[in-house]
Amino acid sequence: MCGIIGYVGHRPALPILIEGLHRLEYRGYDSAGVALPEDDGLYIAKSAGRISVLEQVIDAEKDGSTGIGHTRWATHGAPNDVNAHPHCDATGRIAVVHNGIIENYLSLRTFLEQQGRTFKSDTDTEVLVQLISFFYEGNIEDAVRRALHDVAGTYGIAVVSADEPDVIVAARKGSPLIIGVGKGEHILASDASAILAHTSQVVYLNDGDIARITADGARMTTLEAIPVTRAVEEVEWSLDQIELAGYEHFMLKEIFEQPTSLKNCLRGRLDLNEGTVHLGGLVDCSRELTRAKRFIMTACGTAWHSALVGEYLFEDLIRVPTEVEYASEFRYRNPIIEEGTVAIVVSQSGETTDTQAALREAKQRGALVLGVVNVVGSTIARETDAGVYLHVGPEIGVASTKAFTGQVAVLAMIACLLGRRKHMSPAAATQFLTALAAIPEQMHDILEQADQAKEVAERYHERENWLYLGRGYNYPVALEGALKLKEISYIHAEGLPAAEMKHGPIALITEGMPVVFVATAGTQYQKIISNINEVKSRGGSVIAIATKGDREIAKQADHVIYVPDTIEPLQPLLATIPLQLIAYHAALIRGCNVDKPRNLAKSVTVE
Ligand code: F6R
């Protein structure tokens, strides 16, 4: 969703801001803008549409060495030039860019109108900058602090003032901000990917922090003006991980990265000799985890699907009741959290608003809360009691791919770790972990035959309705396959447990309708073959994801994509990949923007 970039240092700010905005593009946006303090005020340029449109209207001669920039994903008011950020106060001497939502903006706006202020835009952000201006008495940091005392809602903000041209004031509450520490310069951003080209040394702001940033330093205080120290940390991501590296799209790059990303996720964690797993982030809560009476996993979208796989894994391996909740439902559902409940929040970005709220709800009701998160230093990673990082590297494509396999692998490791402390024998755990360690190599095999998925997409891309069916561990895979297809190719697709088909959806099957069966070898294989026959006898076209060597299924299905054999609980790690590829190719053939699907944002930071 929205992105923030800021620069203060010794170089011209404008090219750095524009480059940073491009790095933030993947998050999804509909307008963009920049503001730079100048001798006689502020230079502001903004426009609806892509950053390339902004580049046409900016004055590239502007060489000030302080500035802020923004990509906006509209929440309050249409995505037009006026509503684009930065927003200015009436004097044109203070500018703000803002991620998040000011919930009490209407009452603040009424108050400011009573004070004679007028407004140009429909945004909550313009209310904030006018409020800062209302409190301004010559010190921009003080004015921001006073204004934020009156604000309800969430924000990550960057503020510049023409009166203090070498300063950026930043503040966060519920919306991430990171300060990159360079030599004689600082880069502020909502996302590490916009900083990496300049430095890997960063400071993560905490909720409630206000930072006064100059070329030489960043001074942090609380909302109450109490000085606080924030450590400088090293970002583990590298620049080449956020570049296309010869691939046409980030989604394709990330699908093909999975053998490596999964290897990184597993690295140093599997102990095949002892039949156990080392997860440093869980050591401190080892006792509570072993004694857990119930697990609740909560997440959104693809992360919810990986949590569903996690539910099967936990109940199989740990034998402790586990349930999975949409974060958006959990947070408003008056959930019951008894003693011994452990909540696990799963999130690639660590910033999804509903997942954050579910985390807080679980915590407030007394659960121990674990995070399964990819982005280091993200809000969810910081607010959970303990957790495990995915270490799959940055995921830039809006459609989640390598994060899904990373999440499933982490949940499998947690399940094995805790299972071993309960019922699992060392031999059973070693067998499980040996199978897990083999998955990255097996992923290579699937990717070598990526053309099969392309053929399926070529054959069926014009069909507007698809079904995805699976049983057991493959049921969440079916859901994930359907989500991938609909979000990037705009084809309607539904994922279901295969047996549910007979309870209604079978009525949808018509001649040639593509029905994808995730039909790998396992306990429910024969049952899924029966479901395939039911579809075939009604004219549906069956695309089966099957285990290598299964010749029988080729007699029933119209197309078979084979994946290597593995134990049933780990099949989602392999069976999902052909479905990612089918979605990718279908979207490409249909002319869709694979990495930036319409209406979608990489990280959903609004309700
Ligand atoms: C789908 C997708 C989304 C995310 C969901 C949660 O491809 O990417 O469904 O999985 O928005 O995002 P995170 O994992 O960042 O909390």
Coordinates of C-alpha atoms and ligand atoms in Angstrom, one line a residue:
M1 CA 0.0 0.0 0.0
C2 CA 1.3 3.5 0.6
G3 CA 5.1 4.1 0.7
I4 CA 7.3 6.7 2.3
I5 CA 10.8 7.8 1.3
G6 CA 12.8 10.7 2.7
Y7 CA 16.4 11.9 2.3
V8 CA 18.6 14.3 4.2
G9 CA 22.3 14.5 3.4
H10 CA 24.9 16.0 1.1
R11 CA 23.6 14.7 -2.3
P12 CA 20.7 16.1 -4.4
A13 CA 17.6 14.6 -2.8
L14 CA 15.3 14.4 -5.8
P15 CA 16.9 11.5 -7.7
I16 CA 17.2 9.5 -4.5
L17 CA 13.5 10.1 -3.8
I18 CA 12.4 9.1 -7.2
E19 CA 14.6 5.9 -7.1
G20 CA 13.1 5.1 -3.7
L21 CA 9.6 5.6 -5.0
H22 CA 10.3 3.1 -7.8
R23 CA 11.5 0.6 -5.2
L24 CA 8.2 1.1 -3.3
E25 CA 6.1 0.6 -6.5
Y26 CA 5.5 -3.1 -5.8
R27 CA 3.5 -2.3 -2.7
G28 CA 0.7 -0.9 -5.0
Y29 CA -0.2 2.8 -5.4
D30 CA -2.3 5.1 -7.5
S31 CA -0.5 8.5 -7.2
A32 CA 2.9 9.8 -6.1
G33 CA 4.6 13.0 -5.1
V34 CA 7.6 14.7 -3.6
A35 CA 8.4 17.8 -1.4
L36 CA 11.7 19.6 -1.0
P37 CA 12.4 22.6 1.2
E38 CA 13.8 25.6 -0.8
D39 CA 14.9 29.1 0.1
D40 CA 11.5 30.6 -0.4
G41 CA 9.2 27.8 0.6
L42 CA 8.6 24.2 -0.5
Y43 CA 8.9 22.7 -3.9
I44 CA 6.0 20.2 -4.3
A45 CA 5.3 18.0 -7.3
K46 CA 2.6 15.3 -7.3
S47 CA 0.4 13.5 -9.7
A48 CA -2.1 10.7 -10.1
G49 CA -0.9 7.6 -11.9
R50 CA 2.5 6.0 -12.2
I51 CA 5.8 7.4 -11.0
S52 CA 6.7 7.9 -14.7
V53 CA 3.9 10.5 -14.8
L54 CA 5.4 12.2 -11.8
E55 CA 8.8 12.2 -13.5
Q56 CA 7.3 14.1 -16.4
V57 CA 6.1 16.9 -14.2
I58 CA 9.0 17.3 -11.8
D59 CA 11.6 19.9 -12.2
A60 CA 14.7 17.8 -12.4
E61 CA 16.9 20.9 -11.8
K62 CA 15.8 21.0 -8.1
D63 CA 19.0 20.2 -6.2
G64 CA 18.0 20.6 -2.6
S65 CA 19.5 17.9 -0.3
T66 CA 16.5 17.3 1.9
G67 CA 13.1 15.9 0.7
I68 CA 10.3 13.5 1.2
G69 CA 8.3 11.4 -1.2
H70 CA 5.2 9.2 -1.2
T71 CA 3.3 6.6 -3.1
R72 CA -0.4 6.7 -2.2
W73 CA -3.0 3.9 -2.3
A74 CA -6.3 5.8 -2.0
T75 CA -8.3 5.4 1.2
H76 CA -9.9 8.9 1.8
G77 CA -10.8 10.6 -1.5
A78 CA -10.2 9.6 -5.1
P79 CA -6.8 8.9 -6.5
N80 CA -6.2 12.3 -8.2
D81 CA -3.6 15.0 -8.2
V82 CA -5.1 17.0 -5.3
N83 CA -5.4 14.0 -3.0
A84 CA -1.9 12.8 -3.8
H85 CA 0.7 13.3 -1.0
P86 CA 2.6 15.4 0.1
H87 CA 0.0 17.7 1.6
C88 CA 0.8 21.2 2.7
D89 CA -0.5 23.6 5.3
A90 CA -2.1 26.9 4.3
T91 CA 1.2 28.8 4.4
G92 CA 2.8 26.2 2.0
R93 CA 5.8 26.0 4.4
I94 CA 5.1 22.6 6.0
A95 CA 4.5 19.4 4.1
V96 CA 3.6 15.9 5.3
V97 CA 3.5 12.4 3.7
H98 CA 1.5 9.8 5.7
N99 CA 0.8 6.1 5.7
G100 CA -2.1 4.9 7.8
I101 CA -5.4 6.4 8.7
I102 CA -6.3 9.3 11.0
E103 CA -9.5 8.0 12.5
N104 CA -10.7 11.3 14.1
Y105 CA -9.9 13.4 11.0
L106 CA -13.5 14.6 10.6
S107 CA -13.7 16.1 14.1
L108 CA -10.2 17.6 13.7
R109 CA -11.2 19.1 10.4
T110 CA -14.3 20.7 11.9
F111 CA -12.2 22.1 14.7
L112 CA -9.7 23.5 12.2
E113 CA -12.4 24.9 10.0
Q114 CA -13.8 26.7 13.0
Q115 CA -10.3 28.2 13.4
G116 CA -10.5 29.6 9.8
R117 CA -8.5 26.9 8.0
T118 CA -9.7 25.8 4.6
F119 CA -9.0 22.5 2.9
K120 CA -8.2 21.6 -0.7
S121 CA -8.3 17.8 -0.6
D122 CA -10.6 15.0 0.9
T123 CA -7.7 13.4 2.8
D124 CA -7.1 12.8 6.4
T125 CA -3.5 13.7 5.8
E126 CA -4.3 17.3 4.9
V127 CA -6.0 17.6 8.3
L128 CA -2.9 16.3 10.0
V129 CA -0.6 18.9 8.3
Q130 CA -3.0 21.7 9.1
L131 CA -3.0 20.6 12.7
I132 CA 0.8 20.6 12.8
S133 CA 0.7 24.0 11.3
F134 CA -1.9 25.1 13.9
F135 CA 0.6 24.2 16.7
Y136 CA 3.7 25.5 14.9
E137 CA 5.6 28.1 16.9
G138 CA 9.0 27.9 15.2
N139 CA 10.0 24.3 16.0
I140 CA 8.6 21.6 13.7
E141 CA 9.4 18.7 16.0
D142 CA 7.4 20.3 18.8
A143 CA 4.5 21.0 16.5
V144 CA 4.4 17.4 15.3
R145 CA 4.5 16.2 18.9
R146 CA 1.6 18.4 19.9
A147 CA -0.5 17.5 16.9
L148 CA 0.1 13.7 17.4
H149 CA -1.3 14.0 20.9
D150 CA -4.6 14.9 19.4
V151 CA -4.6 12.2 16.7
A152 CA -6.4 8.9 16.9
G153 CA -5.5 6.2 14.4
T154 CA -2.4 4.9 12.7
Y155 CA 0.4 6.7 11.1
G156 CA 3.9 6.6 9.7
I157 CA 4.7 10.2 8.8
A158 CA 7.5 12.3 7.4
V159 CA 7.4 16.1 7.8
V160 CA 9.5 18.9 6.3
S161 CA 9.4 22.6 6.9
A162 CA 10.8 25.4 4.8
D163 CA 11.9 27.1 8.1
E164 CA 14.1 24.1 9.0
P165 CA 15.3 22.9 5.6
D166 CA 17.9 20.4 6.8
V167 CA 15.5 18.4 9.0
I168 CA 13.0 15.7 8.5
V169 CA 10.7 14.8 11.4
A170 CA 9.3 11.3 11.3
A171 CA 6.9 9.5 13.6
R172 CA 5.2 6.1 13.7
K173 CA 2.3 4.5 15.3
G174 CA 1.1 1.2 13.7
S175 CA 2.8 1.9 10.3
P176 CA 6.5 1.1 9.9
L177 CA 9.3 3.5 9.4
I178 CA 13.0 2.7 9.1
I179 CA 16.0 5.1 9.0
G180 CA 18.9 4.1 6.8
V181 CA 22.2 5.3 8.3
G182 CA 24.6 6.4 5.6
K183 CA 27.8 8.5 5.6
G184 CA 26.7 12.0 6.2
E185 CA 23.2 11.1 5.1
H186 CA 20.0 9.4 6.3
I187 CA 17.3 7.8 4.2
L188 CA 13.9 7.3 5.8
A189 CA 11.6 4.7 4.3
S190 CA 8.5 2.7 5.2
D191 CA 10.2 -0.4 3.7
A192 CA 13.8 -1.6 3.7
S193 CA 13.8 -2.2 0.0
A194 CA 13.9 1.6 -0.6
I195 CA 17.0 2.0 1.5
L196 CA 19.1 -1.0 0.4
A197 CA 20.7 0.8 -2.6
H198 CA 22.3 3.2 -0.1
T199 CA 23.0 1.4 3.1
S200 CA 22.3 -1.8 5.0
Q201 CA 22.6 -0.1 8.4
V202 CA 19.2 0.7 9.7
V203 CA 17.3 1.9 12.7
Y204 CA 13.7 0.6 13.2
L205 CA 11.4 3.2 14.8
N206 CA 9.1 1.9 17.5
D207 CA 5.5 2.8 17.8
G208 CA 5.3 6.1 19.7
D209 CA 8.7 7.3 18.5
I210 CA 9.4 10.7 17.0
A211 CA 12.6 11.1 15.1
R212 CA 14.4 14.3 14.2
I213 CA 16.6 13.4 11.3
T214 CA 19.5 15.5 9.9
A215 CA 22.4 14.6 7.7
D216 CA 24.6 14.0 10.8
G217 CA 22.2 12.1 13.0
A218 CA 18.8 10.9 14.1
R219 CA 17.5 11.8 17.5
M220 CA 14.6 9.8 18.8
T221 CA 12.1 10.7 21.6
T222 CA 8.8 9.5 22.7
L223 CA 5.5 11.4 22.3
E224 CA 6.2 12.8 25.8
A225 CA 9.6 14.1 24.6
I226 CA 11.6 11.5 26.6
P227 CA 14.8 10.6 24.7
V228 CA 15.1 7.0 23.6
T229 CA 17.9 5.0 22.0
R230 CA 17.3 2.7 19.1
A231 CA 20.0 0.3 18.0
V232 CA 21.5 0.4 14.5
E233 CA 20.9 -3.0 12.9
E234 CA 22.1 -4.8 9.7
V235 CA 19.4 -5.6 7.1
E236 CA 20.1 -9.1 5.9
W237 CA 18.6 -8.6 2.4
S238 CA 20.8 -7.6 -0.5
L239 CA 20.1 -5.3 -3.4
D240 CA 20.1 -8.1 -6.0
Q241 CA 17.3 -9.8 -4.1
I242 CA 15.0 -6.9 -4.9
E243 CA 15.9 -6.7 -8.6
L244 CA 14.6 -8.7 -11.5
A245 CA 18.0 -10.3 -12.3
G246 CA 16.9 -11.1 -15.8
Y247 CA 13.4 -12.4 -15.1
E248 CA 10.5 -10.8 -16.7
H249 CA 8.5 -10.5 -13.5
F250 CA 9.2 -10.7 -9.8
M251 CA 6.6 -13.4 -9.4
L252 CA 8.4 -15.7 -11.8
K253 CA 11.7 -14.9 -10.2
E254 CA 10.3 -15.7 -6.8
I255 CA 8.7 -19.0 -8.0
F256 CA 12.0 -20.0 -9.3
E257 CA 13.8 -18.9 -6.2
Q258 CA 12.0 -21.4 -4.1
P259 CA 14.6 -24.1 -4.0
T260 CA 17.1 -21.5 -2.7
S261 CA 14.6 -19.6 -0.5
L262 CA 13.5 -22.8 1.2
K263 CA 17.1 -23.9 1.7
N264 CA 17.7 -20.6 3.4
C265 CA 14.6 -21.1 5.5
L266 CA 15.8 -24.6 6.7
R267 CA 19.5 -23.7 7.0
G268 CA 21.0 -24.5 10.4
R269 CA 17.6 -25.5 11.8
L270 CA 17.3 -29.2 11.1
D271 CA 19.1 -31.7 13.3
L272 CA 18.8 -35.0 11.4
N273 CA 21.0 -36.9 13.9
E274 CA 19.0 -36.0 16.9
G275 CA 15.7 -35.9 15.1
T276 CA 14.9 -32.4 16.2
V277 CA 14.8 -28.8 15.1
H278 CA 16.7 -25.7 16.4
L279 CA 14.6 -22.6 16.4
G280 CA 16.4 -19.9 18.4
G281 CA 13.4 -17.6 18.5
L282 CA 11.3 -20.2 20.5
V283 CA 13.9 -21.1 23.1
D284 CA 12.7 -18.6 25.7
C285 CA 9.1 -19.9 25.6
S286 CA 10.0 -23.6 25.4
R287 CA 8.1 -24.6 28.5
E288 CA 4.9 -22.8 27.6
L289 CA 4.9 -24.3 24.1
T290 CA 5.4 -27.8 25.4
R291 CA 2.5 -27.3 27.8
A292 CA 0.2 -25.7 25.3
K293 CA -3.3 -27.0 25.4
R294 CA -4.5 -25.3 22.2
F295 CA -3.1 -23.5 19.2
I296 CA -4.9 -20.8 17.3
M297 CA -3.3 -19.7 14.0
T298 CA -4.5 -16.5 12.5
A299 CA -3.6 -14.8 9.2
C300 CA -5.0 -13.5 6.0
G301 CA -5.0 -14.6 2.4
T302 CA -2.1 -16.9 1.4
A303 CA -0.8 -16.8 4.9
W304 CA -4.1 -18.2 6.0
H305 CA -3.7 -21.0 3.6
S306 CA -0.3 -21.9 5.0
A307 CA -1.8 -21.8 8.5
L308 CA -4.4 -24.3 7.3
V309 CA -1.6 -26.6 6.3
G310 CA -0.1 -25.8 9.7
E311 CA -3.3 -27.0 11.4
Y312 CA -3.0 -30.4 9.8
L313 CA 0.7 -30.6 10.7
F314 CA 0.1 -29.5 14.3
E315 CA -2.7 -32.0 15.0
D316 CA -0.8 -34.8 13.2
L317 CA 2.5 -34.3 14.9
I318 CA 1.8 -32.5 18.2
R319 CA -1.6 -33.9 18.8
V320 CA -2.8 -30.7 20.4
P321 CA -6.1 -29.1 19.2
T322 CA -5.3 -26.4 16.6
E323 CA -7.6 -24.1 14.8
V324 CA -7.2 -21.5 12.1
E325 CA -9.0 -18.2 12.0
Y326 CA -9.1 -15.4 9.5
A327 CA -7.5 -12.5 11.4
S328 CA -10.3 -10.2 10.3
E329 CA -12.9 -12.4 11.9
F330 CA -10.9 -13.3 15.0
R331 CA -10.3 -9.7 16.0
Y332 CA -14.0 -9.0 16.2
R333 CA -15.3 -12.3 17.3
N334 CA -15.0 -12.2 21.1
P335 CA -12.7 -15.3 21.0
I336 CA -12.2 -17.6 23.9
I337 CA -8.6 -17.8 25.0
E338 CA -8.2 -20.2 27.9
E339 CA -5.0 -20.7 29.9
G340 CA -2.5 -22.7 27.8
T341 CA -3.6 -21.2 24.5
V342 CA -0.9 -20.2 22.1
A343 CA -1.7 -18.0 19.2
I344 CA 0.4 -18.1 16.1
V345 CA 0.2 -15.2 13.7
V346 CA 1.4 -15.9 10.2
S347 CA 2.4 -12.9 7.9
Q348 CA 4.9 -12.4 5.2
S349 CA 5.0 -8.6 5.5
G350 CA 4.4 -8.5 9.3
E351 CA 2.3 -5.4 8.6
T352 CA -1.1 -6.6 7.6
T353 CA -3.6 -4.6 9.7
D354 CA -6.1 -7.3 10.4
T355 CA -3.3 -9.7 11.5
Q356 CA -1.8 -7.1 13.7
A357 CA -5.1 -6.5 15.3
A358 CA -5.6 -10.3 15.8
L359 CA -2.2 -10.4 17.5
R360 CA -3.1 -7.7 19.9
E361 CA -6.5 -9.3 20.6
A362 CA -4.9 -12.6 21.4
K363 CA -2.2 -11.0 23.6
Q364 CA -4.7 -8.9 25.5
R365 CA -6.7 -12.0 26.3
G366 CA -3.7 -13.6 27.7
A367 CA -2.4 -15.9 25.0
L368 CA 1.3 -16.4 24.3
V369 CA 1.7 -15.1 20.8
L370 CA 4.2 -16.4 18.3
G371 CA 5.0 -14.8 14.9
V372 CA 5.8 -16.6 11.7
V373 CA 7.0 -13.6 9.8
N374 CA 9.3 -12.9 6.8
V375 CA 10.1 -9.2 7.2
V376 CA 12.6 -8.7 10.0
G377 CA 11.8 -5.8 12.3
S378 CA 8.2 -5.6 11.0
T379 CA 5.4 -4.6 13.4
I380 CA 4.2 -8.1 13.9
A381 CA 7.7 -9.4 14.5
R382 CA 8.2 -6.8 17.1
E383 CA 4.9 -7.2 18.9
T384 CA 4.9 -11.0 19.2
D385 CA 6.3 -12.7 22.4
A386 CA 8.5 -15.0 20.3
G387 CA 8.7 -16.3 16.8
V388 CA 10.4 -17.7 13.8
Y389 CA 11.5 -15.8 10.7
L390 CA 11.1 -17.3 7.3
H391 CA 14.4 -16.1 5.9
V392 CA 13.1 -16.5 2.3
G393 CA 14.3 -13.0 1.3
P394 CA 12.2 -10.1 0.1
E395 CA 9.0 -11.0 -1.7
I396 CA 8.3 -8.2 -4.2
G397 CA 5.6 -9.8 -6.5
V398 CA 2.2 -9.0 -5.1
A399 CA 1.1 -12.7 -5.4
S400 CA 2.7 -14.5 -2.6
T401 CA 4.8 -17.6 -3.6
K402 CA 8.0 -18.2 -1.8
A403 CA 6.6 -16.9 1.4
F404 CA 3.9 -19.6 1.2
T405 CA 6.4 -22.4 1.0
G406 CA 8.5 -20.7 3.7
Q407 CA 5.5 -20.4 6.0
V408 CA 4.6 -24.1 5.5
A409 CA 8.2 -25.1 6.2
V410 CA 8.4 -23.1 9.4
L411 CA 5.1 -24.5 10.6
A412 CA 6.4 -28.0 9.8
M413 CA 9.5 -27.3 11.8
I414 CA 7.6 -26.0 14.8
A415 CA 5.3 -29.0 14.6
C416 CA 8.2 -31.4 14.5
L417 CA 10.0 -29.6 17.3
L418 CA 7.0 -29.8 19.6
G419 CA 5.9 -33.2 18.3
R420 CA 9.2 -34.6 19.4
R421 CA 8.6 -33.3 22.9
K422 CA 5.3 -35.2 23.0
H423 CA 4.7 -38.3 21.0
M424 CA 7.1 -38.4 18.1
S425 CA 9.9 -40.8 18.3
P426 CA 13.4 -39.7 17.3
A427 CA 13.2 -42.1 14.3
A428 CA 9.9 -40.6 13.1
A429 CA 11.2 -37.1 13.5
T430 CA 14.4 -37.9 11.6
Q431 CA 12.3 -39.4 8.8
F432 CA 10.1 -36.3 8.7
L433 CA 13.1 -33.9 8.7
T434 CA 15.0 -35.9 6.1
A435 CA 12.0 -35.6 3.8
L436 CA 11.9 -31.8 4.6
A437 CA 15.6 -31.4 3.8
A438 CA 15.0 -33.0 0.4
I439 CA 12.3 -30.6 -0.7
P440 CA 14.5 -27.8 -2.1
E441 CA 16.1 -30.3 -4.6
Q442 CA 12.7 -31.8 -5.4
M443 CA 11.5 -28.3 -6.2
H444 CA 14.2 -28.0 -8.9
D445 CA 12.6 -31.0 -10.6
I446 CA 9.3 -29.3 -10.8
L447 CA 10.7 -26.1 -12.1
E448 CA 12.6 -27.9 -14.8
Q449 CA 9.2 -29.0 -16.2
A450 CA 7.6 -25.6 -15.9
D451 CA 6.4 -25.7 -19.5
Q452 CA 3.7 -28.2 -18.6
A453 CA 2.0 -25.6 -16.5
K454 CA 2.4 -23.1 -19.4
E455 CA 0.6 -25.6 -21.7
V456 CA -2.3 -25.9 -19.3
A457 CA -2.6 -22.1 -19.1
E458 CA -2.4 -21.8 -22.9
R459 CA -5.2 -24.4 -23.3
Y460 CA -7.6 -23.0 -20.7
H461 CA -6.9 -19.3 -20.3
E462 CA -10.1 -18.3 -22.0
R463 CA -12.3 -20.2 -19.5
E464 CA -13.7 -17.8 -17.0
N465 CA -14.5 -20.3 -14.2
W466 CA -12.1 -22.9 -12.7
L467 CA -12.4 -25.2 -9.8
Y468 CA -9.5 -26.4 -7.6
L469 CA -10.1 -29.5 -5.5
G470 CA -8.0 -31.3 -2.9
R471 CA -8.3 -33.4 0.2
G472 CA -6.4 -33.5 3.5
Y473 CA -3.1 -31.6 3.2
N474 CA -3.9 -30.8 -0.4
Y475 CA -7.1 -29.0 0.5
P476 CA -5.3 -25.8 1.4
V477 CA -3.2 -26.2 -1.7
A478 CA -6.4 -26.2 -3.8
L479 CA -7.4 -22.9 -2.0
E480 CA -4.0 -21.4 -2.7
G481 CA -4.1 -22.4 -6.4
A482 CA -7.5 -20.8 -6.8
L483 CA -6.4 -17.6 -5.1
K484 CA -3.3 -17.4 -7.2
L485 CA -5.3 -17.7 -10.4
K486 CA -8.0 -15.2 -9.5
E487 CA -5.7 -12.5 -8.1
I488 CA -3.4 -12.2 -11.1
S489 CA -5.3 -13.4 -14.1
Y490 CA -8.8 -12.2 -13.0
I491 CA -10.3 -15.6 -13.8
H492 CA -12.9 -16.7 -11.3
A493 CA -11.6 -19.7 -9.4
E494 CA -12.9 -21.5 -6.4
G495 CA -11.0 -23.9 -4.2
L496 CA -12.8 -26.6 -2.2
P497 CA -12.2 -29.8 -0.3
A498 CA -12.9 -32.3 -3.1
A499 CA -15.7 -34.1 -1.2
E500 CA -17.6 -30.8 -0.8
M501 CA -18.1 -30.6 -4.6
K502 CA -21.0 -33.0 -4.4
H503 CA -22.8 -30.7 -1.9
G504 CA -23.4 -28.0 -4.5
P505 CA -20.5 -26.8 -6.7
I506 CA -20.9 -29.9 -8.9
A507 CA -23.8 -28.1 -10.5
L508 CA -21.3 -25.6 -12.0
I509 CA -19.5 -28.3 -14.0
T510 CA -20.1 -27.9 -17.7
E511 CA -18.4 -29.2 -20.9
G512 CA -14.7 -28.3 -20.8
M513 CA -14.7 -26.5 -17.5
P514 CA -11.2 -26.7 -16.1
V515 CA -11.1 -28.6 -12.7
V516 CA -7.7 -28.8 -11.1
F517 CA -7.3 -31.8 -8.8
V518 CA -4.4 -31.9 -6.3
A519 CA -4.2 -35.6 -6.4
T520 CA -0.8 -36.6 -5.0
A521 CA -0.3 -40.1 -3.5
G522 CA -1.7 -40.5 0.0
T523 CA -4.4 -41.8 2.2
Q524 CA -7.2 -40.2 0.3
Y525 CA -5.9 -40.9 -3.2
Q526 CA -8.7 -43.4 -4.2
K527 CA -11.3 -41.0 -3.0
I528 CA -9.9 -38.2 -5.1
I529 CA -9.9 -40.5 -8.1
S530 CA -13.6 -41.0 -7.6
N531 CA -14.1 -37.3 -7.5
I532 CA -12.1 -37.0 -10.8
N533 CA -14.5 -39.5 -12.4
E534 CA -17.5 -37.5 -11.1
V535 CA -16.1 -34.4 -12.9
K536 CA -15.2 -36.3 -16.1
S537 CA -18.6 -37.9 -16.4
R538 CA -20.1 -34.4 -16.4
G539 CA -17.8 -33.1 -19.1
G540 CA -15.3 -31.2 -17.0
S541 CA -11.6 -31.1 -18.1
V542 CA -9.4 -32.5 -15.4
I543 CA -5.9 -31.1 -14.7
A544 CA -4.3 -33.4 -12.1
I545 CA -1.2 -32.6 -10.0
A546 CA 0.0 -36.1 -9.3
T547 CA 3.0 -38.0 -7.8
K548 CA 5.7 -39.0 -10.2
G549 CA 5.2 -42.6 -11.4
D550 CA 1.4 -42.5 -11.0
R551 CA 0.4 -43.9 -14.5
E552 CA -3.1 -44.7 -13.4
I553 CA -4.2 -41.1 -13.1
A554 CA -3.1 -40.3 -16.7
K555 CA -6.0 -42.5 -17.8
Q556 CA -8.5 -40.4 -16.0
A557 CA -7.2 -36.8 -16.3
D558 CA -6.9 -34.6 -19.4
H559 CA -3.6 -33.2 -18.2
V560 CA -1.2 -34.5 -15.6
I561 CA 1.6 -32.5 -14.0
Y562 CA 3.9 -34.7 -12.0
V563 CA 5.6 -33.7 -8.8
P564 CA 8.3 -35.7 -6.9
D565 CA 7.2 -38.1 -4.2
T566 CA 7.4 -37.0 -0.6
I567 CA 5.6 -37.8 2.7
E568 CA 2.0 -36.6 2.8
P569 CA 2.4 -33.7 5.2
L570 CA 5.0 -32.1 3.0
Q571 CA 3.2 -32.5 -0.3
P572 CA 1.9 -28.9 -0.2
L573 CA 5.5 -27.6 -0.5
L574 CA 5.7 -29.3 -3.9
A575 CA 2.1 -29.4 -5.2
T576 CA 1.7 -25.7 -4.9
I577 CA 4.5 -24.8 -7.4
P578 CA 2.7 -26.0 -10.6
L579 CA -0.4 -24.1 -9.5
Q580 CA 1.7 -20.9 -9.0
L581 CA 3.1 -21.4 -12.6
I582 CA -0.4 -22.0 -14.1
A583 CA -1.6 -18.8 -12.6
Y584 CA 1.5 -16.9 -13.7
H585 CA 1.2 -18.1 -17.3
A586 CA -2.6 -17.6 -17.5
A587 CA -2.1 -14.0 -16.3
L588 CA 0.6 -13.4 -18.8
I589 CA -1.4 -14.8 -21.8
R590 CA -4.4 -12.7 -20.7
G591 CA -2.2 -9.6 -20.8
C592 CA -2.5 -8.9 -17.0
N593 CA 0.1 -7.0 -15.0
V594 CA 1.5 -10.0 -13.1
D595 CA 3.4 -8.1 -10.4
K596 CA 0.9 -5.4 -9.9
P597 CA -2.6 -6.9 -10.3
R598 CA -5.4 -4.4 -10.3
N599 CA -6.8 -3.1 -7.0
L600 CA -4.2 -5.1 -5.0
A601 CA -1.4 -4.1 -2.7
K602 CA 1.5 -6.1 -1.4
S603 CA 0.7 -5.4 2.1
V604 CA -2.8 -4.6 3.2
T605 CA -2.4 -1.9 5.8
V606 CA -6.1 -0.9 6.0
E607 CA -9.1 -2.8 7.2
Ligands
F6R1 C1 -1.9 -13.4 -2.0 C2 -1.4 -12.5 -1.0 C3 -2.2 -12.1 0.1 C4 -1.4 -12.1 1.4 C5 -2.2 -11.5 2.5 C6 -1.5 -11.5 3.8 O1 -1.0 -13.8 -3.0 O2 -0.2 -12.2 -1.1 O3 -3.4 -12.9 0.2 O4 -1.0 -13.4 1.7 O5 -2.6 -10.2 2.2 O6 -0.3 -10.8 3.8 P1 0.8 -11.0 4.8 O7 1.3 -12.4 4.7 O8 1.9 -10.0 4.5 O9 0.2 -10.7 6.2

